[in-house]
Short mmCIF file of C-alpha atoms in Angstrom, two decimals:
data_model
loop_
_atom_site.label_atom_id
_atom_site.label_comp_id
_atom_site.label_asym_id
_atom_site.label_seq_id
_atom_site.Cartn_x
_atom_site.Cartn_y
_atom_site.Cartn_z
CA UNK J 53 36.32 80.44 92.56
CA UNK J 54 37.38 83.42 94.69
CA UNK J 55 40.68 81.70 95.48
CA UNK J 56 41.27 81.07 91.76
CA UNK J 57 40.54 84.71 90.93
CA UNK J 58 42.97 85.86 93.62
CA UNK J 59 45.73 83.63 92.28
CA UNK J 60 45.12 84.79 88.72
CA UNK J 61 45.16 88.41 89.87
CA UNK J 62 48.46 87.94 91.67
CA UNK J 63 49.97 86.16 88.67
CA UNK J 64 48.82 88.93 86.34
CA UNK J 65 50.37 91.61 88.54
CA UNK J 66 53.65 89.65 88.75
CA UNK J 67 53.72 89.51 84.95
CA UNK J 68 53.09 93.25 84.74
CA UNK J 69 55.91 94.02 87.18
CA UNK J 70 58.29 91.78 85.22
CA UNK J 71 57.39 93.46 81.92
CA UNK J 72 57.77 96.94 83.40
CA UNK J 73 61.19 96.06 84.82
CA UNK J 74 62.29 94.60 81.47
CA UNK J 75 61.07 97.50 79.37
CA UNK J 76 61.94 100.27 81.84
CA UNK J 77 65.09 99.16 83.73
CA UNK J 78 65.77 102.74 84.79
CA UNK J 79 62.39 103.08 86.54
CA UNK J 80 62.92 104.40 90.09
CA UNK J 81 63.28 101.64 92.67
CA UNK J 82 60.50 103.22 94.76
CA UNK J 83 58.00 102.69 91.91
CA UNK J 84 58.99 99.04 91.52
CA UNK J 85 58.66 98.45 95.27
CA UNK J 86 55.20 100.00 95.22
CA UNK J 87 54.08 97.67 92.41
CA UNK J 88 55.57 94.66 94.17
CA UNK J 89 53.87 95.50 97.48
CA UNK J 90 50.49 95.48 95.71
CA UNK J 91 50.94 91.72 95.28
CA UNK J 92 50.77 91.38 99.07
CA UNK J 93 53.71 89.01 98.87
CA UNK J 94 55.96 90.93 101.23
CA UNK J 95 58.74 93.46 100.51
CA UNK J 96 60.65 93.29 97.24
CA UNK J 97 64.14 91.78 97.48
CA UNK J 98 66.90 94.36 97.79
CA UNK J 99 68.69 95.01 94.49
CA UNK J 100 72.18 93.57 94.19
CA UNK J 101 74.96 96.05 94.99
CA UNK J 102 77.32 97.24 92.23
CA UNK J 103 80.11 95.35 94.00
CA UNK J 104 78.26 92.01 93.97
CA UNK J 105 77.14 92.51 90.35
CA UNK J 106 80.70 93.27 89.30
CA UNK J 107 82.13 90.27 91.15
CA UNK J 108 79.56 87.97 89.53
CA UNK J 109 80.35 89.38 86.09
CA UNK J 110 84.08 88.79 86.70
CA UNK J 111 83.42 85.15 87.59
CA UNK J 112 81.62 84.68 84.28
CA UNK J 113 84.44 86.31 82.29
CA UNK J 114 87.44 84.66 83.94
CA UNK J 115 88.15 81.50 81.97
CA UNK J 116 91.34 79.50 81.53
CA UNK J 117 93.36 80.21 78.38
CA UNK J 118 93.21 77.65 75.58
CA UNK J 119 96.99 77.18 75.71
CA UNK J 120 98.64 77.05 79.15
CA UNK J 121 102.08 78.40 80.06
CA UNK J 122 105.13 76.17 79.60
CA UNK J 123 107.96 78.68 80.11
CA UNK J 124 108.07 81.81 82.28
CA UNK J 125 110.83 84.41 82.66
CA UNK J 126 111.16 85.81 86.19
CA UNK J 127 113.83 88.29 87.30
CA UNK J 128 116.29 87.18 89.96
CA UNK J 129 115.72 88.96 93.26
CA UNK J 130 114.38 88.02 96.68
CA UNK J 131 114.18 89.50 100.15
CA UNK J 132 112.23 89.34 103.41
CA UNK J 133 109.28 91.70 103.71
CA UNK J 134 108.53 93.00 107.21
CA UNK J 135 104.85 93.98 107.49
CA UNK J 136 103.78 96.23 110.36
CA UNK J 137 102.04 99.48 111.25
CA UNK J 138 103.96 102.47 109.94
CA UNK J 139 102.73 104.63 112.82
CA UNK J 140 103.96 102.07 115.37
CA UNK J 141 107.35 101.98 113.65
CA UNK J 142 107.68 105.78 113.86
CA UNK J 143 106.76 105.63 117.54
CA UNK J 144 109.36 102.91 118.15
CA UNK J 145 111.95 105.10 116.43
CA UNK J 146 111.04 108.05 118.67
CA UNK J 147 109.42 109.99 115.80
CA UNK J 148 106.07 111.77 115.61
CA UNK J 149 104.22 112.49 112.35
CA UNK J 150 104.75 116.11 111.41
CA UNK J 151 104.75 118.01 108.14
CA UNK J 152 104.85 115.69 105.15
CA UNK J 153 107.51 116.11 102.49
CA UNK J 154 108.57 113.88 99.61
CA UNK J 155 112.22 112.84 99.30
CA UNK J 156 113.64 111.25 96.16
CA UNK J 157 116.25 109.60 98.40
CA UNK J 158 116.05 108.98 102.15
CA UNK J 159 119.13 109.83 104.22
CA UNK J 160 117.85 109.75 107.82
CA UNK J 161 115.03 108.82 110.17
CA UNK J 162 113.60 112.32 109.80
CA UNK J 163 113.46 111.86 106.02
CA UNK J 164 111.57 108.60 106.57
CA UNK J 165 109.05 110.31 108.86
CA UNK J 166 108.46 113.18 106.39
CA UNK J 167 108.05 110.85 103.41
CA UNK J 168 105.72 108.55 105.35
CA UNK J 169 103.52 111.47 106.41
CA UNK J 170 103.50 112.88 102.86
CA UNK J 171 102.32 109.68 101.17
CA UNK J 172 100.05 108.62 104.04
CA UNK J 173 98.17 111.88 103.60
CA UNK J 174 97.65 111.05 99.92
CA UNK J 175 96.64 107.46 100.64
CA UNK J 176 99.37 106.32 98.26
CA UNK J 177 102.13 103.73 98.39
CA UNK J 178 105.75 104.75 97.83
CA UNK J 179 109.18 103.23 97.34
CA UNK J 180 112.32 105.23 98.16
CA UNK J 181 116.01 104.37 98.25
CA UNK J 182 117.75 104.71 101.64
CA UNK J 183 121.28 106.05 101.14
CA UNK J 184 122.69 105.29 104.61
CA UNK J 185 123.34 101.57 105.06
CA UNK J 186 123.81 101.94 108.82
CA UNK J 187 120.63 103.96 109.37
CA UNK J 188 118.64 101.56 107.20
CA UNK J 189 119.90 98.53 109.13
CA UNK J 190 118.98 100.15 112.45
CA UNK J 191 115.45 100.94 111.24
CA UNK J 192 115.02 97.45 109.74
CA UNK J 193 116.11 95.82 113.00
CA UNK J 194 113.68 97.90 115.06
CA UNK J 195 110.88 97.07 112.61
CA UNK J 196 111.67 93.35 112.59
CA UNK J 197 111.66 93.11 116.40
CA UNK J 198 108.30 94.82 116.99
CA UNK J 199 105.74 92.41 118.53
CA UNK J 200 103.23 92.79 115.70
CA UNK J 201 105.77 92.47 112.87
CA UNK J 202 105.06 89.76 110.29
CA UNK J 203 107.69 88.32 107.95
CA UNK J 204 106.99 87.18 104.39
CA UNK J 205 108.97 86.12 101.36
CA UNK J 206 109.51 89.26 99.29
CA UNK J 207 110.98 90.48 96.04
CA UNK J 208 109.25 90.53 92.67
CA UNK J 209 110.88 87.35 91.39
CA UNK J 210 110.21 85.32 94.52
CA UNK J 211 106.55 86.36 94.75
CA UNK J 212 105.79 85.90 91.06
CA UNK J 213 107.73 82.65 91.06
CA UNK J 214 105.63 81.37 93.96
CA UNK J 215 102.45 82.19 92.07
CA UNK J 216 103.53 80.45 88.89
CA UNK J 217 104.97 77.45 90.71
CA UNK J 218 101.43 76.54 91.72
CA UNK J 219 100.22 76.66 88.13
CA UNK J 220 103.00 75.51 85.74
CA UNK J 221 106.45 74.11 85.33
CA UNK J 222 109.10 76.86 85.15
CA UNK J 223 111.92 77.37 82.72
CA UNK J 224 113.80 80.61 82.01
CA UNK J 225 114.28 82.38 78.66
CA UNK J 226 116.18 85.68 78.08
CA UNK J 227 113.42 87.90 76.70
CA UNK J 228 111.08 90.52 78.15
CA UNK J 229 107.61 90.19 76.68
CA UNK J 230 105.44 91.62 79.46
CA UNK J 231 105.72 94.29 82.15
CA UNK J 232 103.72 95.00 85.30
CA UNK J 233 103.70 98.64 86.42
CA UNK J 234 102.04 100.83 89.03
CA UNK J 235 101.31 104.54 88.60
CA UNK J 236 104.62 105.73 90.03
CA UNK J 237 106.67 103.42 87.83
CA UNK J 238 104.64 104.37 84.76
CA UNK J 239 105.11 108.11 85.29
CA UNK J 240 108.82 107.64 86.03
CA UNK J 241 109.28 105.85 82.69
CA UNK J 242 107.65 108.71 80.83
CA UNK J 243 109.63 111.35 82.73
CA UNK J 244 112.96 109.57 82.20
CA UNK J 245 112.49 109.42 78.42
CA UNK J 246 110.53 112.66 77.87
CA UNK J 247 107.41 110.74 76.98
CA UNK J 248 103.79 111.95 76.99
CA UNK J 249 102.64 113.86 80.07
CA UNK J 250 106.22 113.82 81.42
CA UNK J 251 105.70 117.37 82.75
CA UNK J 252 103.54 115.90 85.53
CA UNK J 253 105.53 115.90 88.76
CA UNK J 254 103.16 113.42 90.42
CA UNK J 255 99.62 112.07 90.22
CA UNK J 256 96.86 114.12 91.80
CA UNK J 257 94.62 111.48 93.33
CA UNK J 258 93.38 108.70 91.07
CA UNK J 259 95.52 108.54 87.90
CA UNK J 260 93.57 109.83 84.91
CA UNK J 261 92.66 106.94 82.60
CA UNK J 262 93.32 108.99 79.46
CA UNK J 263 96.79 110.00 80.65
CA UNK J 264 97.66 106.42 81.65
CA UNK J 265 96.42 105.16 78.29
CA UNK J 266 98.58 107.70 76.43
CA UNK J 267 101.74 106.61 78.27
CA UNK J 268 101.02 102.90 77.78
CA UNK J 269 100.42 103.52 74.08
CA UNK J 270 103.71 105.42 73.79
CA UNK J 271 105.71 102.66 75.51
CA UNK J 272 104.38 99.92 73.25
CA UNK J 273 104.41 102.04 70.09
CA UNK J 274 107.93 103.42 70.57
CA UNK J 275 109.58 100.56 72.47
CA UNK J 276 107.42 97.49 71.87
CA UNK J 277 107.67 94.76 69.27
CA UNK J 278 107.31 95.76 65.61
CA UNK J 279 108.56 94.68 62.19
CA UNK J 280 111.37 97.24 62.38
CA UNK J 281 112.34 96.65 66.03
CA UNK J 282 113.89 93.65 67.78
CA UNK J 283 112.05 94.27 71.07
CA UNK J 284 109.88 91.42 72.37
CA UNK J 285 107.75 93.69 74.59
CA UNK J 286 104.10 93.25 73.60
CA UNK J 287 102.16 93.53 76.87
CA UNK J 288 101.89 95.89 79.86
CA UNK J 289 99.69 95.29 82.91
CA UNK J 290 99.11 98.63 84.64
CA UNK J 291 97.62 98.54 88.13
CA UNK J 292 96.62 101.29 90.50
CA UNK J 293 94.40 101.22 93.58
CA UNK J 294 91.03 101.63 91.86
CA UNK J 295 91.49 100.17 88.35
CA UNK J 296 93.71 98.11 86.04
CA UNK J 297 94.53 98.41 82.33
CA UNK J 298 96.04 95.67 80.17
CA UNK J 299 97.60 97.01 76.96
CA UNK J 300 98.80 94.57 74.30
CA UNK J 301 100.22 94.72 70.79
CA UNK J 302 97.64 93.06 68.55
CA UNK J 303 98.37 89.54 67.33
CA UNK J 304 100.46 88.37 70.30
CA UNK J 305 98.08 87.75 73.23
CA UNK J 306 94.66 86.18 73.81
CA UNK J 307 92.24 85.81 76.76
CA UNK J 308 93.09 89.29 78.01
CA UNK J 309 89.54 90.02 79.19
CA UNK J 310 89.87 87.13 81.63
CA UNK J 311 93.44 88.15 82.49
CA UNK J 312 92.67 91.73 83.51
CA UNK J 313 89.59 90.61 85.44
CA UNK J 314 91.60 87.93 87.27
CA UNK J 315 94.29 90.45 88.22
CA UNK J 316 91.72 92.85 89.62
CA UNK J 317 89.87 90.09 91.45
CA UNK J 318 92.98 88.86 93.25
CA UNK J 319 93.67 92.42 94.41
CA UNK J 320 90.44 92.29 96.42
CA UNK J 321 90.72 88.74 97.69
CA UNK J 322 94.37 88.95 98.77
CA UNK J 323 93.99 92.34 100.45
CA UNK J 324 90.95 91.08 102.40
CA UNK J 325 92.45 87.60 102.93
CA UNK J 326 89.36 85.90 101.48
CA UNK J 327 89.09 83.10 98.94
CA UNK J 328 86.33 84.85 97.00
CA UNK J 329 85.08 88.43 96.76
CA UNK J 330 82.88 89.36 99.72
CA UNK J 331 80.78 92.29 98.49
CA UNK J 332 80.32 93.52 102.07
CA UNK J 333 84.08 93.93 102.55
CA UNK J 334 84.90 95.82 99.35
CA UNK J 335 83.91 99.06 97.65
CA UNK J 336 83.86 100.29 94.06
CA UNK J 337 85.75 103.59 93.66
CA UNK J 338 86.76 103.50 89.98
CA UNK J 339 85.74 106.43 87.73
CA UNK J 340 82.28 105.89 86.29
CA UNK J 341 83.12 107.91 83.16
CA UNK J 342 86.46 108.55 81.47
CA UNK J 343 88.09 109.35 78.14
CA UNK J 344 90.55 106.90 76.62
CA UNK J 345 93.12 109.54 75.62
CA UNK J 346 94.11 113.09 76.54
CA UNK J 347 96.19 113.55 73.38
CA UNK J 348 93.71 112.30 70.79
CA UNK J 349 89.96 112.42 70.35
CA UNK J 350 89.31 109.09 72.03
CA UNK J 351 85.84 107.86 72.97
CA UNK J 352 84.20 108.66 76.31
CA UNK J 353 83.44 105.49 78.25
CA UNK J 354 80.52 105.08 80.67
CA UNK J 355 81.20 102.16 82.98
CA UNK J 356 78.62 99.54 84.05
CA UNK J 357 79.23 96.93 86.81
CA UNK J 358 77.34 94.41 84.67
CA UNK J 359 80.03 94.69 81.96
CA UNK J 360 83.16 95.14 84.08
CA UNK J 361 85.80 94.92 81.32
CA UNK J 362 85.91 97.75 78.78
CA UNK J 363 87.97 97.36 75.60
CA UNK J 364 89.19 99.91 73.07
CA UNK J 365 91.79 99.93 70.28
CA UNK J 366 94.38 102.40 69.03
CA UNK J 367 96.69 101.86 66.06
CA UNK J 368 97.30 98.17 66.53
CA UNK J 369 97.24 98.22 70.33
CA UNK J 370 94.33 96.94 72.42
CA UNK J 371 93.39 98.20 75.87
CA UNK J 372 91.35 96.33 78.50
CA UNK J 373 90.09 98.30 81.52
CA UNK J 374 88.46 96.97 84.68
CA UNK J 375 87.90 98.49 88.13
CA UNK J 376 89.21 97.08 91.39
CA UNK J 377 86.98 96.24 94.33
CA UNK J 378 88.96 97.86 97.12
CA UNK J 379 89.17 96.06 100.45
CA UNK J 380 87.67 98.28 103.16
CA UNK J 381 89.80 96.80 105.94
CA UNK J 382 92.90 95.33 104.27
CA UNK J 383 94.77 92.53 106.01
CA UNK J 384 97.78 92.26 103.74
CA UNK J 385 98.83 94.52 100.86
CA UNK J 386 102.55 93.78 100.69
CA UNK J 387 103.41 92.06 97.43
CA UNK J 388 99.97 92.83 96.02
CA UNK J 389 101.33 94.27 92.77
CA UNK J 390 103.31 91.11 92.13
CA UNK J 391 100.28 88.92 92.84
CA UNK J 392 98.25 91.03 90.40
CA UNK J 393 100.84 90.73 87.62
CA UNK J 394 101.27 87.00 88.16
CA UNK J 395 97.52 86.28 88.26
CA UNK J 396 97.03 88.22 85.03
CA UNK J 397 99.76 86.20 83.35
CA UNK J 398 98.35 82.89 84.58
CA UNK J 399 95.15 83.62 82.66
CA UNK J 400 96.93 85.04 79.60
CA UNK J 401 97.58 83.11 76.41
CA UNK J 402 100.54 83.77 74.14
CA UNK J 403 99.61 83.33 70.51
CA UNK J 404 102.02 81.25 68.39
CA UNK J 405 104.34 83.30 66.22
CA UNK J 406 103.52 83.14 62.54
#
């Protein structure tokens, strides 16, 4: 009888703990652990991390589109990417990191050193044109011959083509329907055409979601497909280090929740060189709260790892936001933007034209 009473008591307490957790999910973890310990069943299991919860939620959301790709347009360019330590390259060139300074165009080794130091200090990637063919060839040769240098197929077309070749048969058609952009390319587009927030000279840390959303809206509203415009552009996949946004003109694309989640997921797996997200190797750095516009009275979003894709709408354009799980010790980041764009397209569905 005593054994039966003990079992009933333990079962009753377990039920109470479950009800409390269900009705009061925000109850401090210390209180829940105290209740659990009263069962004398050992310590309560550690709560899942935001990273593992987000990865699990992605896996549930990422589904194949109903209609698969048959034709894909990929620009024609290819090169060889040399991947190595930037610091080791500067040392091999006889340069030491000094005062950082941005250069719109690189003319010499010193310009390379200053630009590298400038962007390294910001933790940001950069692309700059090198005006001197001879100086560039010398630097490229030194880089290619370093012992730790790795060589990969490069160029947007080659990388995206490789990704699609594993998923569909390719044909080519002369129309631009979708763009993939990072924060530098997005701001350059706005600056070059006097678009919204074009007075910004550069991003200060993580690009503001509201500002990014305003520029994406402007591109699709002013230059995207409409009844009065012959443009075929209906989709933009924006990616920065800590989050992605997919913006689409309504009525042209489906499965975009899965597409933006797949693009963000591959950013973590490729950078860490893992087949699946390892929550111990990644970290969540995306903004936990943000506004959807800095030019209009858009809603304020509070992000939850359990619902990793946030959607909002603005005058016939839909936006899908998801964070990125950033690899703590990245193995390979070259070509990551192209992998992101391609993965998002693989999971996208083009709706038939009416």
